[in-house]
Amino acid sequence: MSRHGGVRAEEGRHRGAVSMATGALSGGRDALVSEMANDVVAQQSAGIGRVERLRAPR
């Protein structure tokens, strides 16, 4: 797998985690689940930013 292929796969995993966490937030019934989902969104969004910087032309 090329470097960029691995980076794209990593980005997909981050985006998938954000999607699942966002889905959990839409239920909004359990405060602990909401707190964890917000943490996942924040952490994985930061990961997406790192991946995007890796893919940026230098």
Short mmCIF file of N, CA and C in Angstrom, two decimals:
data_model
loop_
_atom_site.label_atom_id
_atom_site.label_comp_id
_atom_site.label_asym_id
_atom_site.label_seq_id
_atom_site.Cartn_x
_atom_site.Cartn_y
_atom_site.Cartn_z
N MET A 1 0.86 -1.18 0.00
CA MET A 1 0.00 0.00 0.00
C MET A 1 0.89 1.24 0.00
N SER A 2 0.56 2.18 -0.84
CA SER A 2 1.33 3.41 -0.88
C SER A 2 1.07 4.23 0.38
N ARG A 3 1.96 5.19 0.61
CA ARG A 3 1.80 6.07 1.77
C ARG A 3 0.45 6.78 1.73
N HIS A 4 0.10 7.28 0.55
CA HIS A 4 -1.16 8.02 0.44
C HIS A 4 -2.36 7.09 0.58
N GLY A 5 -2.24 5.84 0.15
CA GLY A 5 -3.33 4.89 0.34
C GLY A 5 -3.59 4.64 1.81
N GLY A 6 -2.53 4.52 2.58
CA GLY A 6 -2.67 4.33 4.02
C GLY A 6 -3.26 5.54 4.70
N VAL A 7 -2.86 6.71 4.24
CA VAL A 7 -3.37 7.96 4.81
C VAL A 7 -4.86 8.08 4.51
N ARG A 8 -5.26 7.72 3.29
CA ARG A 8 -6.69 7.77 2.93
C ARG A 8 -7.50 6.80 3.77
N ALA A 9 -6.95 5.61 4.00
CA ALA A 9 -7.65 4.62 4.84
C ALA A 9 -7.80 5.15 6.26
N GLU A 10 -6.75 5.77 6.76
CA GLU A 10 -6.81 6.33 8.12
C GLU A 10 -7.86 7.43 8.20
N GLU A 11 -7.91 8.26 7.19
CA GLU A 11 -8.91 9.33 7.17
C GLU A 11 -10.31 8.73 7.17
N GLY A 12 -10.51 7.66 6.43
CA GLY A 12 -11.81 6.99 6.40
C GLY A 12 -12.21 6.47 7.77
N ARG A 13 -11.26 5.92 8.50
CA ARG A 13 -11.56 5.43 9.85
C ARG A 13 -11.95 6.58 10.77
N HIS A 14 -11.23 7.69 10.67
CA HIS A 14 -11.57 8.86 11.49
C HIS A 14 -12.98 9.36 11.16
N ARG A 15 -13.27 9.47 9.87
CA ARG A 15 -14.58 9.97 9.46
C ARG A 15 -15.70 9.01 9.88
N GLY A 16 -15.43 7.71 9.84
CA GLY A 16 -16.41 6.73 10.29
C GLY A 16 -16.71 6.88 11.77
N ALA A 17 -15.66 7.11 12.56
CA ALA A 17 -15.85 7.31 14.01
C ALA A 17 -16.67 8.56 14.27
N VAL A 18 -16.40 9.63 13.54
CA VAL A 18 -17.17 10.87 13.71
C VAL A 18 -18.64 10.61 13.36
N SER A 19 -18.87 9.87 12.29
CA SER A 19 -20.24 9.57 11.88
C SER A 19 -20.98 8.77 12.95
N MET A 20 -20.34 7.76 13.49
CA MET A 20 -20.98 6.96 14.54
C MET A 20 -21.25 7.79 15.79
N ALA A 21 -20.30 8.61 16.18
CA ALA A 21 -20.47 9.44 17.37
C ALA A 21 -21.58 10.45 17.17
N THR A 22 -21.67 11.01 15.98
CA THR A 22 -22.73 11.97 15.67
C THR A 22 -24.09 11.28 15.75
N GLY A 23 -24.15 10.04 15.29
CA GLY A 23 -25.38 9.27 15.41
C GLY A 23 -25.77 9.05 16.85
N ALA A 24 -24.78 8.76 17.70
CA ALA A 24 -25.05 8.57 19.12
C ALA A 24 -25.57 9.86 19.75
N LEU A 25 -25.05 10.99 19.29
CA LEU A 25 -25.49 12.27 19.84
C LEU A 25 -26.93 12.59 19.45
N SER A 26 -27.38 12.07 18.33
CA SER A 26 -28.74 12.39 17.88
C SER A 26 -29.78 11.76 18.81
N GLY A 27 -29.40 10.67 19.51
CA GLY A 27 -30.32 10.06 20.48
C GLY A 27 -30.44 10.93 21.71
N GLY A 28 -29.31 11.44 22.19
CA GLY A 28 -29.24 12.41 23.25
C GLY A 28 -29.92 12.08 24.56
N ARG A 29 -30.08 10.82 24.89
CA ARG A 29 -30.79 10.47 26.12
C ARG A 29 -29.87 10.23 27.30
N ASP A 30 -28.68 9.79 27.05
CA ASP A 30 -27.76 9.41 28.13
C ASP A 30 -26.60 10.40 28.18
N ALA A 31 -26.42 11.06 29.31
CA ALA A 31 -25.39 12.10 29.45
C ALA A 31 -23.99 11.52 29.26
N LEU A 32 -23.72 10.32 29.77
CA LEU A 32 -22.40 9.73 29.63
C LEU A 32 -22.09 9.40 28.17
N VAL A 33 -23.08 8.85 27.47
CA VAL A 33 -22.90 8.54 26.04
C VAL A 33 -22.65 9.83 25.27
N SER A 34 -23.40 10.87 25.58
CA SER A 34 -23.20 12.16 24.89
C SER A 34 -21.82 12.72 25.16
N GLU A 35 -21.36 12.62 26.39
CA GLU A 35 -20.01 13.10 26.73
C GLU A 35 -18.95 12.33 25.95
N MET A 36 -19.10 11.01 25.93
CA MET A 36 -18.13 10.19 25.20
C MET A 36 -18.17 10.49 23.71
N ALA A 37 -19.38 10.64 23.16
CA ALA A 37 -19.52 10.93 21.73
C ALA A 37 -18.89 12.27 21.39
N ASN A 38 -19.09 13.26 22.23
CA ASN A 38 -18.45 14.57 21.99
C ASN A 38 -16.93 14.45 22.01
N ASP A 39 -16.40 13.65 22.93
CA ASP A 39 -14.95 13.42 22.97
C ASP A 39 -14.45 12.76 21.69
N VAL A 40 -15.20 11.76 21.23
CA VAL A 40 -14.82 11.07 19.98
C VAL A 40 -14.81 12.04 18.82
N VAL A 41 -15.84 12.85 18.71
CA VAL A 41 -15.91 13.83 17.61
C VAL A 41 -14.69 14.76 17.67
N ALA A 42 -14.37 15.26 18.84
CA ALA A 42 -13.24 16.19 18.97
C ALA A 42 -11.92 15.51 18.61
N GLN A 43 -11.69 14.32 19.16
CA GLN A 43 -10.42 13.63 18.92
C GLN A 43 -10.28 13.20 17.46
N GLN A 44 -11.34 12.64 16.91
CA GLN A 44 -11.26 12.15 15.54
C GLN A 44 -11.20 13.31 14.53
N SER A 45 -11.85 14.42 14.85
CA SER A 45 -11.75 15.58 13.97
C SER A 45 -10.31 16.11 13.94
N ALA A 46 -9.65 16.06 15.09
CA ALA A 46 -8.24 16.44 15.13
C ALA A 46 -7.42 15.49 14.27
N GLY A 47 -7.74 14.21 14.33
CA GLY A 47 -7.05 13.22 13.50
C GLY A 47 -7.25 13.48 12.02
N ILE A 48 -8.46 13.87 11.64
CA ILE A 48 -8.75 14.20 10.25
C ILE A 48 -7.88 15.38 9.81
N GLY A 49 -7.75 16.37 10.68
CA GLY A 49 -6.90 17.53 10.37
C GLY A 49 -5.45 17.12 10.15
N ARG A 50 -4.95 16.22 10.98
CA ARG A 50 -3.57 15.75 10.80
C ARG A 50 -3.41 15.02 9.48
N VAL A 51 -4.38 14.17 9.14
CA VAL A 51 -4.32 13.43 7.88
C VAL A 51 -4.36 14.39 6.70
N GLU A 52 -5.23 15.38 6.76
CA GLU A 52 -5.32 16.36 5.67
C GLU A 52 -4.01 17.11 5.50
N ARG A 53 -3.33 17.42 6.61
CA ARG A 53 -2.03 18.10 6.50
C ARG A 53 -0.99 17.19 5.87
N LEU A 54 -1.06 15.89 6.16
CA LEU A 54 -0.12 14.94 5.55
C LEU A 54 -0.32 14.87 4.04
N ARG A 55 -1.58 14.97 3.61
CA ARG A 55 -1.88 14.86 2.19
C ARG A 55 -1.64 16.16 1.43
N ALA A 56 -1.49 17.26 2.14
CA ALA A 56 -1.32 18.56 1.48
C ALA A 56 0.00 18.60 0.72
N PRO A 57 0.00 19.23 -0.45
CA PRO A 57 1.24 19.38 -1.20
C PRO A 57 2.27 20.16 -0.39
N ARG A 58 3.49 19.75 -0.54
CA ARG A 58 4.56 20.41 0.22
C ARG A 58 5.41 21.24 -0.67
#
